[in-house]
Amino acid sequence: MNQAMNERMTMKRGMHMTMTTTALAALLAAVPLAARAQACEVAALAGEAARVVAGQAQPLKVGEAVGEGVQLRTGANGRVRLRCPDGSSLVVGDRSQLTLTKLNLGAGGAGYGARDVSLLLERGLLGQKVAPSAAGKWEVRTPSAVTAVRGTEFLVEVGDNEQTSVHVQSGQVAVLPGPRAAGRTRGLGAQLPVVVERAGGTDCDVSQGCTASTPWPAERVRSAMDRLAGV
């Protein structure tokens, strides 16, 4: 009799576990893939580098995942390299503040949809190698400019006066005046994007908009790249 009761209890526990597992699987299946967080990985870092959570700075660690909404800050000698699942990579230079405003990398299946990445660089330097994508967008916003690319290698720098500088190592980048610059230059007519190609650069100011694309001197390029080296 005891054996029969034990068998019935064992069967009930097995049925309960099966139902629980099935329910969890159904719940996960009901969540759109696009709603599941994607993240880039801290591949390397040097110096002072932190992520800001609820207003509190926490030191970054190699191997740590950083996803949508995370803000990264670096100190005087800080650098951070991020590796993303779509094959793109970013290097945050010294004295920088970057927020991953939107991070749908379009990697992981059709359910994620087209790539939709928006980064906010409030100060400092950001180097990027963006993997080619047939659809979607990858943009970097600053106080004085907005850059848009599909696949290229370029850097964006925001100075103390909120001036934005963009330089392209390969591919092509479209640069528009940012919200503050667009508001102050509205009287100049419609603002067309400045198209910057390989070895070219532009400087955007909150009062004057963006300059035409011109080649950067080798010394200026080398100085910027040195600030991204070491990670």
mmCIF file of C-alpha atoms in Angstrom:
data_model
loop_
_atom_site.group_PDB
_atom_site.id
_atom_site.type_symbol
_atom_site.label_atom_id
_atom_site.label_comp_id
_atom_site.label_asym_id
_atom_site.label_seq_id
_atom_site.Cartn_x
_atom_site.Cartn_y
_atom_site.Cartn_z
ATOM 1 C CA MET A 1 0.000 0.000 0.000
ATOM 2 C CA ASN A 2 2.806 2.403 0.887
ATOM 3 C CA GLN A 3 4.543 1.514 -2.374
ATOM 4 C CA ALA A 4 1.407 2.385 -4.360
ATOM 5 C CA MET A 5 1.096 5.750 -2.588
ATOM 6 C CA ASN A 6 4.752 6.520 -3.247
ATOM 7 C CA GLU A 7 4.326 5.723 -6.919
ATOM 8 C CA ARG A 8 1.273 8.004 -7.176
ATOM 9 C CA MET A 9 3.164 10.847 -5.438
ATOM 10 C CA THR A 10 6.149 10.388 -7.763
ATOM 11 C CA MET A 11 3.824 10.521 -10.804
ATOM 12 C CA LYS A 12 2.191 13.719 -9.515
ATOM 13 C CA ARG A 13 5.569 15.400 -8.963
ATOM 14 C CA GLY A 14 6.657 14.405 -12.470
ATOM 15 C CA MET A 15 3.436 15.774 -13.985
ATOM 16 C CA HIS A 16 3.829 19.023 -12.008
ATOM 17 C CA MET A 17 7.423 19.517 -13.201
ATOM 18 C CA THR A 18 6.400 18.786 -16.804
ATOM 19 C CA MET A 19 3.545 21.297 -16.622
ATOM 20 C CA THR A 20 5.830 23.923 -15.057
ATOM 21 C CA THR A 21 8.483 23.436 -17.742
ATOM 22 C CA THR A 22 5.848 23.594 -20.485
ATOM 23 C CA ALA A 23 4.362 26.780 -19.018
ATOM 24 C CA LEU A 24 7.769 28.460 -18.864
ATOM 25 C CA ALA A 25 8.518 27.474 -22.449
ATOM 26 C CA ALA A 26 5.155 28.867 -23.582
ATOM 27 C CA LEU A 27 5.803 32.107 -21.690
ATOM 28 C CA LEU A 28 9.191 32.567 -23.312
ATOM 29 C CA ALA A 29 7.760 31.784 -26.739
ATOM 30 C CA ALA A 30 5.108 34.460 -26.213
ATOM 31 C CA VAL A 31 7.767 37.153 -25.669
ATOM 32 C CA PRO A 32 8.867 38.642 -29.023
ATOM 33 C CA LEU A 33 12.532 38.078 -29.713
ATOM 34 C CA ALA A 34 12.964 41.787 -30.364
ATOM 35 C CA ALA A 35 11.882 42.489 -26.789
ATOM 36 C CA ARG A 36 14.651 40.357 -25.318
ATOM 37 C CA ALA A 37 17.664 42.423 -24.385
ATOM 38 C CA GLN A 38 20.721 42.330 -26.611
ATOM 39 C CA ALA A 39 24.086 43.339 -25.277
ATOM 40 C CA CYS A 40 27.689 43.954 -26.232
ATOM 41 C CA GLU A 41 30.559 42.482 -24.239
ATOM 42 C CA VAL A 42 33.444 44.324 -22.610
ATOM 43 C CA ALA A 43 36.308 42.797 -24.585
ATOM 44 C CA ALA A 44 39.109 44.886 -23.071
ATOM 45 C CA LEU A 45 39.608 47.912 -20.862
ATOM 46 C CA ALA A 46 42.354 50.087 -19.430
ATOM 47 C CA GLY A 47 42.483 52.758 -16.773
ATOM 48 C CA GLU A 48 39.381 54.102 -15.079
ATOM 49 C CA ALA A 49 36.138 52.894 -16.681
ATOM 50 C CA ALA A 50 32.695 52.494 -15.151
ATOM 51 C CA ARG A 51 29.042 51.857 -15.929
ATOM 52 C CA VAL A 52 26.447 54.081 -14.307
ATOM 53 C CA VAL A 53 23.428 52.343 -12.762
ATOM 54 C CA ALA A 54 20.735 54.353 -10.944
ATOM 55 C CA GLY A 55 23.175 57.238 -10.690
ATOM 56 C CA GLN A 56 25.880 55.074 -9.126
ATOM 57 C CA ALA A 57 29.164 54.353 -10.913
ATOM 58 C CA GLN A 58 30.276 50.719 -10.865
ATOM 59 C CA PRO A 59 33.699 49.619 -12.174
ATOM 60 C CA LEU A 60 33.546 47.733 -15.459
ATOM 61 C CA LYS A 61 34.959 44.227 -15.809
ATOM 62 C CA VAL A 62 36.214 42.336 -18.856
ATOM 63 C CA GLY A 63 33.560 39.885 -20.024
ATOM 64 C CA GLU A 64 30.717 41.955 -18.603
ATOM 65 C CA ALA A 65 27.623 42.489 -20.763
ATOM 66 C CA VAL A 66 26.403 46.045 -21.370
ATOM 67 C CA GLY A 67 22.975 46.508 -22.882
ATOM 68 C CA GLU A 68 20.411 49.110 -23.804
ATOM 69 C CA GLY A 69 20.177 52.065 -21.422
ATOM 70 C CA VAL A 70 23.647 51.614 -19.922
ATOM 71 C CA GLN A 71 25.865 54.663 -19.612
ATOM 72 C CA LEU A 72 29.653 54.262 -19.777
ATOM 73 C CA ARG A 73 32.164 56.739 -18.375
ATOM 74 C CA THR A 74 35.934 56.780 -18.632
ATOM 75 C CA GLY A 75 38.570 58.728 -16.705
ATOM 76 C CA ALA A 76 41.690 60.572 -17.835
ATOM 77 C CA ASN A 77 43.420 57.362 -18.952
ATOM 78 C CA GLY A 78 40.367 55.156 -19.403
ATOM 79 C CA ARG A 79 39.500 53.127 -22.475
ATOM 80 C CA VAL A 80 36.887 50.446 -23.151
ATOM 81 C CA ARG A 81 36.484 48.107 -26.117
ATOM 82 C CA LEU A 82 33.051 46.586 -26.710
ATOM 83 C CA ARG A 83 32.400 43.575 -28.942
ATOM 84 C CA CYS A 84 28.846 43.198 -30.254
ATOM 85 C CA PRO A 85 27.084 40.045 -31.514
ATOM 86 C CA ASP A 86 26.523 41.471 -35.017
ATOM 87 C CA GLY A 87 30.288 41.748 -35.535
ATOM 88 C CA SER A 88 30.534 45.465 -34.767
ATOM 89 C CA SER A 89 32.975 46.876 -32.218
ATOM 90 C CA LEU A 90 33.319 50.138 -30.321
ATOM 91 C CA VAL A 91 36.168 51.796 -28.456
ATOM 92 C CA VAL A 92 35.309 54.446 -25.885
ATOM 93 C CA GLY A 93 38.264 56.788 -25.441
ATOM 94 C CA ASP A 94 39.466 58.741 -22.423
ATOM 95 C CA ARG A 95 37.300 61.328 -20.625
ATOM 96 C CA SER A 96 34.180 60.097 -22.388
ATOM 97 C CA GLN A 97 30.517 59.598 -21.588
ATOM 98 C CA LEU A 98 28.491 57.275 -23.816
ATOM 99 C CA THR A 99 24.918 56.018 -23.409
ATOM 100 C CA LEU A 100 23.595 52.996 -25.316
ATOM 101 C CA THR A 101 20.201 54.578 -25.899
ATOM 102 C CA LYS A 102 18.893 51.872 -28.221
ATOM 103 C CA LEU A 103 20.578 48.542 -28.901
ATOM 104 C CA ASN A 104 18.724 46.231 -31.259
ATOM 105 C CA LEU A 105 21.613 44.733 -33.214
ATOM 106 C CA GLY A 106 19.413 42.612 -35.483
ATOM 107 C CA ALA A 107 21.527 39.601 -34.543
ATOM 108 C CA GLY A 108 19.860 36.420 -33.395
ATOM 109 C CA GLY A 109 17.149 35.653 -35.916
ATOM 110 C CA ALA A 110 14.345 37.219 -37.896
ATOM 111 C CA GLY A 111 12.384 37.997 -34.740
ATOM 112 C CA TYR A 112 14.793 40.802 -33.895
ATOM 113 C CA GLY A 113 13.936 42.748 -37.048
ATOM 114 C CA ALA A 114 16.274 45.210 -38.728
ATOM 115 C CA ARG A 115 19.200 46.650 -36.794
ATOM 116 C CA ASP A 116 18.257 49.729 -34.765
ATOM 117 C CA VAL A 117 21.132 51.236 -32.794
ATOM 118 C CA SER A 118 21.267 54.731 -31.318
ATOM 119 C CA LEU A 119 24.203 55.922 -29.201
ATOM 120 C CA LEU A 120 24.504 59.215 -27.319
ATOM 121 C CA LEU A 121 28.019 60.623 -26.973
ATOM 122 C CA GLU A 122 27.869 63.609 -24.634
ATOM 123 C CA ARG A 123 31.621 64.130 -24.388
ATOM 124 C CA GLY A 124 34.877 62.463 -25.345
ATOM 125 C CA LEU A 125 35.862 60.151 -28.175
ATOM 126 C CA LEU A 126 34.233 57.084 -29.721
ATOM 127 C CA GLY A 127 35.748 54.812 -32.357
ATOM 128 C CA GLN A 128 33.470 52.400 -34.219
ATOM 129 C CA LYS A 129 33.758 49.586 -36.696
ATOM 130 C CA VAL A 130 30.184 48.936 -37.799
ATOM 131 C CA ALA A 131 29.506 45.607 -39.494
ATOM 132 C CA PRO A 132 27.701 45.943 -42.858
ATOM 133 C CA SER A 133 23.921 45.613 -42.726
ATOM 134 C CA ALA A 134 21.452 45.584 -45.610
ATOM 135 C CA ALA A 135 18.741 47.246 -43.539
ATOM 136 C CA GLY A 136 18.216 49.207 -40.361
ATOM 137 C CA LYS A 137 20.226 52.040 -38.865
ATOM 138 C CA TRP A 138 23.222 52.793 -36.679
ATOM 139 C CA GLU A 139 23.398 56.364 -35.461
ATOM 140 C CA VAL A 140 25.486 58.372 -33.031
ATOM 141 C CA ARG A 141 23.952 61.502 -31.514
ATOM 142 C CA THR A 142 25.893 64.335 -29.908
ATOM 143 C CA PRO A 143 24.891 67.841 -28.749
ATOM 144 C CA SER A 144 25.742 69.230 -32.188
ATOM 145 C CA ALA A 145 25.453 66.379 -34.729
ATOM 146 C CA VAL A 146 23.803 63.126 -35.758
ATOM 147 C CA THR A 147 25.740 60.527 -37.758
ATOM 148 C CA ALA A 148 24.137 57.700 -39.724
ATOM 149 C CA VAL A 149 25.859 54.656 -41.255
ATOM 150 C CA ARG A 150 25.164 51.147 -42.563
ATOM 151 C CA GLY A 151 28.658 49.692 -42.314
ATOM 152 C CA THR A 152 31.908 51.579 -41.940
ATOM 153 C CA GLU A 153 34.800 52.493 -39.659
ATOM 154 C CA PHE A 154 34.798 55.984 -38.184
ATOM 155 C CA LEU A 155 35.299 58.064 -35.064
ATOM 156 C CA VAL A 156 33.242 60.753 -33.372
ATOM 157 C CA GLU A 157 34.604 63.281 -30.886
ATOM 158 C CA VAL A 158 32.758 65.815 -28.713
ATOM 159 C CA GLY A 159 34.851 68.645 -27.334
ATOM 160 C CA ASP A 160 34.359 70.807 -24.256
ATOM 161 C CA ASN A 161 32.481 73.398 -26.325
ATOM 162 C CA GLU A 162 30.086 70.684 -27.622
ATOM 163 C CA GLN A 163 31.674 70.822 -31.077
ATOM 164 C CA THR A 164 31.493 67.462 -32.835
ATOM 165 C CA SER A 165 34.214 66.119 -35.105
ATOM 166 C CA VAL A 166 33.715 63.092 -37.364
ATOM 167 C CA HIS A 167 36.440 61.256 -39.269
ATOM 168 C CA VAL A 168 35.960 58.246 -41.561
ATOM 169 C CA GLN A 169 38.586 55.527 -41.952
ATOM 170 C CA SER A 170 36.535 53.427 -44.407
ATOM 171 C CA GLY A 171 33.078 53.537 -45.937
ATOM 172 C CA GLN A 172 30.765 56.524 -45.777
ATOM 173 C CA VAL A 173 28.998 58.493 -43.041
ATOM 174 C CA ALA A 174 26.140 60.986 -43.347
ATOM 175 C CA VAL A 175 26.334 63.809 -40.788
ATOM 176 C CA LEU A 176 23.539 66.231 -39.883
ATOM 177 C CA PRO A 177 23.485 69.067 -37.356
ATOM 178 C CA GLY A 178 22.142 67.836 -34.028
ATOM 179 C CA PRO A 179 18.977 69.131 -32.322
ATOM 180 C CA ARG A 180 20.667 72.144 -30.730
ATOM 181 C CA ALA A 181 22.536 73.068 -33.913
ATOM 182 C CA ALA A 182 19.462 72.516 -36.113
ATOM 183 C CA GLY A 183 17.421 74.869 -33.932
ATOM 184 C CA ARG A 184 19.972 77.679 -34.173
ATOM 185 C CA THR A 185 20.567 77.300 -37.936
ATOM 186 C CA ARG A 186 16.902 76.926 -38.944
ATOM 187 C CA GLY A 187 16.959 80.360 -40.554
ATOM 188 C CA LEU A 188 19.612 79.160 -43.000
ATOM 189 C CA GLY A 189 17.133 76.832 -44.726
ATOM 190 C CA ALA A 190 16.884 73.069 -44.894
ATOM 191 C CA GLN A 191 19.955 71.308 -43.588
ATOM 192 C CA LEU A 192 21.337 68.673 -45.932
ATOM 193 C CA PRO A 193 23.619 65.953 -44.595
ATOM 194 C CA VAL A 194 27.344 66.261 -45.075
ATOM 195 C CA VAL A 195 28.539 63.018 -46.650
ATOM 196 C CA VAL A 196 31.981 62.074 -45.349
ATOM 197 C CA GLU A 197 33.987 59.404 -47.161
ATOM 198 C CA ARG A 198 37.274 57.620 -46.498
ATOM 199 C CA ALA A 199 40.008 59.867 -45.002
ATOM 200 C CA GLY A 200 37.585 62.781 -44.794
ATOM 201 C CA GLY A 201 36.210 64.634 -41.806
ATOM 202 C CA THR A 202 33.784 67.341 -40.738
ATOM 203 C CA ASP A 203 33.363 69.595 -37.717
ATOM 204 C CA CYS A 204 29.886 70.504 -36.440
ATOM 205 C CA ASP A 205 29.146 73.490 -34.231
ATOM 206 C CA VAL A 206 25.928 74.246 -32.348
ATOM 207 C CA SER A 207 25.727 77.701 -33.962
ATOM 208 C CA GLN A 208 27.097 77.089 -37.465
ATOM 209 C CA GLY A 209 26.121 73.527 -38.386
ATOM 210 C CA CYS A 210 28.594 71.182 -40.122
ATOM 211 C CA THR A 211 31.487 72.044 -42.411
ATOM 212 C CA ALA A 212 32.029 70.439 -45.797
ATOM 213 C CA SER A 213 34.018 67.214 -45.767
ATOM 214 C CA THR A 214 37.778 67.727 -46.054
ATOM 215 C CA PRO A 215 40.792 65.442 -45.502
ATOM 216 C CA TRP A 216 42.237 65.585 -42.012
ATOM 217 C CA PRO A 217 45.958 66.240 -41.512
ATOM 218 C CA ALA A 218 47.882 63.074 -40.655
ATOM 219 C CA GLU A 219 48.862 64.489 -37.264
ATOM 220 C CA ARG A 220 45.217 65.066 -36.290
ATOM 221 C CA VAL A 221 44.237 61.527 -37.296
ATOM 222 C CA ARG A 222 47.207 60.040 -35.434
ATOM 223 C CA SER A 223 46.384 62.010 -32.273
ATOM 224 C CA ALA A 224 42.794 60.728 -32.262
ATOM 225 C CA MET A 225 43.801 57.137 -32.964
ATOM 226 C CA ASP A 226 46.394 57.220 -30.166
ATOM 227 C CA ARG A 227 43.595 58.042 -27.730
ATOM 228 C CA LEU A 228 41.774 54.863 -28.824
ATOM 229 C CA ALA A 229 44.820 52.587 -28.689
ATOM 230 C CA GLY A 230 45.743 50.170 -25.931
ATOM 231 C CA VAL A 231 42.580 48.068 -25.770
#
